[in-house]
PDB file of C-alpha atoms in Angstrom:
ATOM      1  CA  MET A 282     -19.535 -34.201  21.577  1.00  0.00           C
ATOM      2  CA  ALA A 283     -20.044 -31.290  22.690  1.00  0.00           C
ATOM      3  CA  ASN A 284     -17.677 -28.604  23.161  1.00  0.00           C
ATOM      4  CA  LYS A 285     -16.700 -27.635  26.128  1.00  0.00           C
ATOM      5  CA  ASP A 286     -14.446 -24.447  25.818  1.00  0.00           C
ATOM      6  CA  PRO A 287     -17.011 -22.315  25.960  1.00  0.00           C
ATOM      7  CA  ILE A 288     -16.100 -18.271  25.945  1.00  0.00           C
ATOM      8  CA  PRO A 289     -17.721 -15.128  26.355  1.00  0.00           C
ATOM      9  CA  TRP A 290     -19.238 -13.355  22.640  1.00  0.00           C
ATOM     10  CA  ILE A 291     -22.206 -10.906  22.160  1.00  0.00           C
ATOM     11  CA  ASP A 292     -25.580 -12.163  20.814  1.00  0.00           C
ATOM     12  CA  LEU A 293     -27.309 -10.091  18.670  1.00  0.00           C
ATOM     13  CA  SER A 294     -29.554 -12.485  18.361  1.00  0.00           C
ATOM     14  CA  PRO A 295     -32.659 -10.974  19.281  1.00  0.00           C
ATOM     15  CA  TYR A 296     -30.775  -8.831  16.257  1.00  0.00           C
ATOM     16  CA  GLY A 297     -31.169 -11.898  13.753  1.00  0.00           C
ATOM     17  CA  ILE A 298     -27.279 -11.480  13.188  1.00  0.00           C
ATOM     18  CA  HIS A 299     -24.419 -13.902  14.700  1.00  0.00           C
ATOM     19  CA  LEU A 300     -21.446 -12.518  14.737  1.00  0.00           C
ATOM     20  CA  HIS A 301     -18.599 -14.744  14.551  1.00  0.00           C
ATOM     21  CA  ALA A 302     -14.585 -14.212  14.093  1.00  0.00           C
ATOM     22  CA  LEU A 303     -12.990 -15.280  10.890  1.00  0.00           C
ATOM     23  CA  ARG A 304      -9.312 -16.300  11.152  1.00  0.00           C
ATOM     24  CA  LEU A 305      -8.098 -15.639   7.355  1.00  0.00           C
ATOM     25  CA  PRO A 306      -5.320 -18.059   5.477  1.00  0.00           C
ATOM     26  CA  SER A 307      -2.867 -15.156   5.970  1.00  0.00           C
ATOM     27  CA  GLY A 308      -3.092 -15.164   9.870  1.00  0.00           C
ATOM     28  CA  ARG A 309      -5.550 -12.483   9.554  1.00  0.00           C
ATOM     29  CA  ALA A 310      -8.597 -11.939  12.278  1.00  0.00           C
ATOM     30  CA  THR A 311     -11.419 -10.190  11.313  1.00  0.00           C
ATOM     31  CA  LEU A 312     -15.470 -10.536  12.737  1.00  0.00           C
ATOM     32  CA  VAL A 313     -18.485 -11.388  10.207  1.00  0.00           C
ATOM     33  CA  ALA A 314     -22.036 -10.375  11.050  1.00  0.00           C
ATOM     34  CA  ALA A 315     -24.396 -12.930   9.449  1.00  0.00           C
ATOM     35  CA  GLY A 316     -28.355 -12.918  10.107  1.00  0.00           C
ATOM     36  CA  ASN A 317     -30.340  -9.761   8.804  1.00  0.00           C
ATOM     37  CA  THR A 318     -27.328  -7.042   8.577  1.00  0.00           C
ATOM     38  CA  ALA A 319     -29.017  -5.296   5.822  1.00  0.00           C
ATOM     39  CA  ALA A 320     -32.133  -4.370   8.464  1.00  0.00           C
ATOM     40  CA  TYR A 321     -29.510  -3.086  10.774  1.00  0.00           C
ATOM     41  CA  GLY A 322     -26.492  -1.657   7.739  1.00  0.00           C
ATOM     42  CA  ALA A 323     -26.401   1.563   9.369  1.00  0.00           C
ATOM     43  CA  ALA A 324     -25.733   0.618  12.394  1.00  0.00           C
ATOM     44  CA  LEU A 325     -23.813  -2.029  11.639  1.00  0.00           C
ATOM     45  CA  ALA A 326     -21.851   0.296   9.379  1.00  0.00           C
ATOM     46  CA  THR A 327     -21.583   2.880  12.539  1.00  0.00           C
ATOM     47  CA  LEU A 328     -19.650   0.424  14.438  1.00  0.00           C
ATOM     48  CA  GLY A 329     -17.156  -0.257  11.796  1.00  0.00           C
ATOM     49  CA  PHE A 330     -18.299  -2.861   9.261  1.00  0.00           C
ATOM     50  CA  ARG A 331     -17.989  -3.039   5.334  1.00  0.00           C
ATOM     51  CA  ARG A 332     -20.110  -5.286   2.951  1.00  0.00           C
ATOM     52  CA  THR A 333     -17.828  -6.569   0.755  1.00  0.00           C
ATOM     53  CA  ARG A 334     -18.194  -7.440  -3.334  1.00  0.00           C
ATOM     54  CA  GLN A 335     -19.169 -10.707  -2.284  1.00  0.00           C
ATOM     55  CA  GLY A 336     -21.629  -9.308   0.436  1.00  0.00           C
ATOM     56  CA  HIS A 337     -20.040 -10.596   3.224  1.00  0.00           C
ATOM     57  CA  VAL A 338     -20.684  -7.718   6.177  1.00  0.00           C
ATOM     58  CA  VAL A 339     -17.085  -8.303   8.053  1.00  0.00           C
ATOM     59  CA  HIS A 340     -15.259  -5.325  10.383  1.00  0.00           C
ATOM     60  CA  LEU A 341     -11.561  -5.384  10.283  1.00  0.00           C
ATOM     61  CA  GLU A 342     -10.513  -5.315  13.554  1.00  0.00           C
ATOM     62  CA  PRO A 343     -11.017  -8.860  15.355  1.00  0.00           C
ATOM     63  CA  ALA A 344     -13.346  -6.826  18.714  1.00  0.00           C
ATOM     64  CA  LEU A 345     -15.407  -4.913  19.594  1.00  0.00           C
ATOM     65  CA  THR A 346     -16.391  -3.814  23.274  1.00  0.00           C
ATOM     66  CA  LEU A 347     -19.834  -4.353  24.247  1.00  0.00           C
ATOM     67  CA  ARG A 348     -20.307  -0.337  25.381  1.00  0.00           C
ATOM     68  CA  GLU A 349     -19.605   0.558  21.516  1.00  0.00           C
ATOM     69  CA  VAL A 350     -22.359  -2.207  20.464  1.00  0.00           C
ATOM     70  CA  ARG A 351     -25.322  -1.033  23.357  1.00  0.00           C
ATOM     71  CA  LEU A 352     -25.210   2.437  21.864  1.00  0.00           C
ATOM     72  CA  HIS A 353     -26.545   1.095  18.168  1.00  0.00           C
ATOM     73  CA  PHE A 354     -28.159  -2.442  19.628  1.00  0.00           C
ATOM     74  CA  PRO A 355     -29.066  -1.974  23.304  1.00  0.00           C
ATOM     75  CA  LYS A 356     -30.615  -5.923  23.265  1.00  0.00           C
ATOM     76  CA  ALA A 357     -26.623  -7.232  23.120  1.00  0.00           C
ATOM     77  CA  THR A 358     -26.208  -9.409  25.962  1.00  0.00           C
ATOM     78  CA  VAL A 359     -22.289 -11.033  26.616  1.00  0.00           C
ATOM     79  CA  GLN A 360     -23.366 -15.023  26.749  1.00  0.00           C
ATOM     80  CA  GLU A 361     -21.338 -18.089  26.773  1.00  0.00           C
ATOM     81  CA  MET A 362     -21.144 -19.767  22.846  1.00  0.00           C
ATOM     82  CA  ALA A 363     -19.431 -22.401  21.751  1.00  0.00           C
ATOM     83  CA  ARG A 364     -15.390 -21.665  20.789  1.00  0.00           C
ATOM     84  CA  ASP A 365     -17.089 -23.266  17.203  1.00  0.00           C
ATOM     85  CA  ALA A 366     -20.112 -22.360  17.269  1.00  0.00           C
ATOM     86  CA  VAL A 367     -17.860 -18.640  16.816  1.00  0.00           C
ATOM     87  CA  ILE A 368     -14.952 -19.643  15.743  1.00  0.00           C
ATOM     88  CA  ARG A 369     -14.242 -19.887  12.154  1.00  0.00           C
ATOM     89  CA  ILE A 370     -11.096 -21.198  10.161  1.00  0.00           C
ATOM     90  CA  VAL A 371     -11.021 -20.004   6.470  1.00  0.00           C
ATOM     91  CA  PRO A 372      -9.177 -22.868   4.808  1.00  0.00           C
ATOM     92  CA  GLY A 373      -6.244 -22.649   2.803  1.00  0.00           C
ATOM     93  CA  ALA A 374      -2.235 -22.553   3.216  1.00  0.00           C
ATOM     94  CA  PRO A 375      -0.560 -18.673   3.413  1.00  0.00           C
ATOM     95  CA  PRO A 376       1.592 -17.755   0.665  1.00  0.00           C
ATOM     96  CA  ALA A 377       4.203 -19.897   0.306  1.00  0.00           C
ATOM     97  CA  THR A 378       6.218 -16.624   0.096  1.00  0.00           C
ATOM     98  CA  PRO A 379       5.433 -13.553   1.746  1.00  0.00           C
ATOM     99  CA  PRO A 380       5.284 -10.737  -0.416  1.00  0.00           C
ATOM    100  CA  THR A 381       8.874  -8.497   0.416  1.00  0.00           C
ATOM    101  CA  LEU A 382       9.326  -5.044  -0.991  1.00  0.00           C
ATOM    102  CA  ALA A 383      11.867  -6.166  -4.275  1.00  0.00           C
ATOM    103  CA  THR A 384       8.028  -8.227  -5.347  1.00  0.00           C
ATOM    104  CA  VAL A 385       5.625  -5.630  -4.690  1.00  0.00           C
ATOM    105  CA  ASN A 386       4.752  -3.496  -7.020  1.00  0.00           C
ATOM    106  CA  THR A 387       6.627   0.064  -6.784  1.00  0.00           C
ATOM    107  CA  ASP A 388       3.362   1.592  -7.841  1.00  0.00           C
ATOM    108  CA  HIS A 389       1.556   0.373  -4.342  1.00  0.00           C
ATOM    109  CA  TRP A 390       4.255   2.418  -2.156  1.00  0.00           C
ATOM    110  CA  ILE A 391       3.964   5.633  -4.329  1.00  0.00           C
ATOM    111  CA  HIS A 392       0.391   6.301  -3.491  1.00  0.00           C
ATOM    112  CA  ASN A 393       0.075   5.117   0.098  1.00  0.00           C
ATOM    113  CA  THR A 394      -0.990   1.979  -0.057  1.00  0.00           C
ATOM    114  CA  THR A 395      -0.499  -1.715   2.486  1.00  0.00           C
ATOM    115  CA  LEU A 396      -0.023  -4.746   1.236  1.00  0.00           C
ATOM    116  CA  LEU A 397      -3.244  -6.520   2.993  1.00  0.00           C
ATOM    117  CA  GLY A 398      -2.216 -10.087   1.958  1.00  0.00           C
ATOM    118  CA  VAL A 399      -2.892 -12.434  -1.048  1.00  0.00           C
ATOM    119  CA  ASN A 400      -6.330 -13.392  -1.801  1.00  0.00           C
ATOM    120  CA  ARG A 401      -7.447 -17.034  -2.319  1.00  0.00           C
ATOM    121  CA  ARG A 402      -7.524 -16.605  -6.443  1.00  0.00           C
ATOM    122  CA  GLY A 403      -4.364 -15.636  -5.413  1.00  0.00           C
ATOM    123  CA  GLN A 404      -3.976 -12.181  -6.139  1.00  0.00           C
ATOM    124  CA  ARG A 405      -2.839  -8.912  -4.297  1.00  0.00           C
ATOM    125  CA  VAL A 406      -4.987  -7.587  -1.953  1.00  0.00           C
ATOM    126  CA  TYR A 407      -3.865  -3.747  -0.338  1.00  0.00           C
ATOM    127  CA  GLN A 408      -5.522  -1.475   0.632  1.00  0.00           C
ATOM    128  CA  ASP A 409      -5.275   2.499   0.706  1.00  0.00           C
ATOM    129  CA  GLY A 410      -5.351   5.433   3.675  1.00  0.00           C
ATOM    130  CA  ALA A 411      -9.456   5.293   2.203  1.00  0.00           C
ATOM    131  CA  GLU A 412     -10.084   2.568   2.869  1.00  0.00           C
ATOM    132  CA  ASN A 413     -10.476   1.030  -0.875  1.00  0.00           C
ATOM    133  CA  ARG A 414      -8.955  -2.291  -1.506  1.00  0.00           C
ATOM    134  CA  TYR A 415      -7.349  -3.649  -5.147  1.00  0.00           C
ATOM    135  CA  LEU A 416      -6.723  -6.020  -6.222  1.00  0.00           C
ATOM    136  CA  ASP A 417      -2.969  -6.959  -8.622  1.00  0.00           C
ATOM    137  CA  GLY A 418      -2.459  -9.756 -10.640  1.00  0.00           C
ATOM    138  CA  PRO A 419      -4.804 -12.525 -12.034  1.00  0.00           C
ATOM    139  CA  SER A 420      -7.070 -14.590 -10.497  1.00  0.00           C
ATOM    140  CA  VAL A 421      -6.090 -18.406 -10.891  1.00  0.00           C
ATOM    141  CA  GLY A 422      -7.368 -20.303 -13.379  1.00  0.00           C
ATOM    142  CA  ASP A 423      -8.585 -16.937 -15.212  1.00  0.00           C
ATOM    143  CA  SER A 424      -7.537 -17.814 -19.541  1.00  0.00           C
ATOM    144  CA  THR A 425      -5.601 -15.343 -20.975  1.00  0.00           C
TER     145      THR A 425
END
């Protein structure tokens, strides 16, 4: 059955790139660029995309404007695309109990970091003011 819920979406297919909105288990939304990202890495970085350790090219904010995208990708257009073709939901449930001040390691607060959430391995993920991310806690399934 065809998706009858089209949404306007930035189309970078002339560059071999596809943008997806990704809803993480924490509820946070982010943009992911897929495809020929290596050839346009500098332009994507200027737009605020960062490559993760796993090789994904992500933008922490869930939105971009066509104006700023066209500065680096002049052939970009807005197309009506099927919602299920651009929006992805990462399977998994959010943590049973969200971390509170009492459960978060105080060292992270001292160094002015922000708790971003819990990754799929059960580790708490923090970000400091310089956009560096780091993990706290053993991953699920690791042996000690």
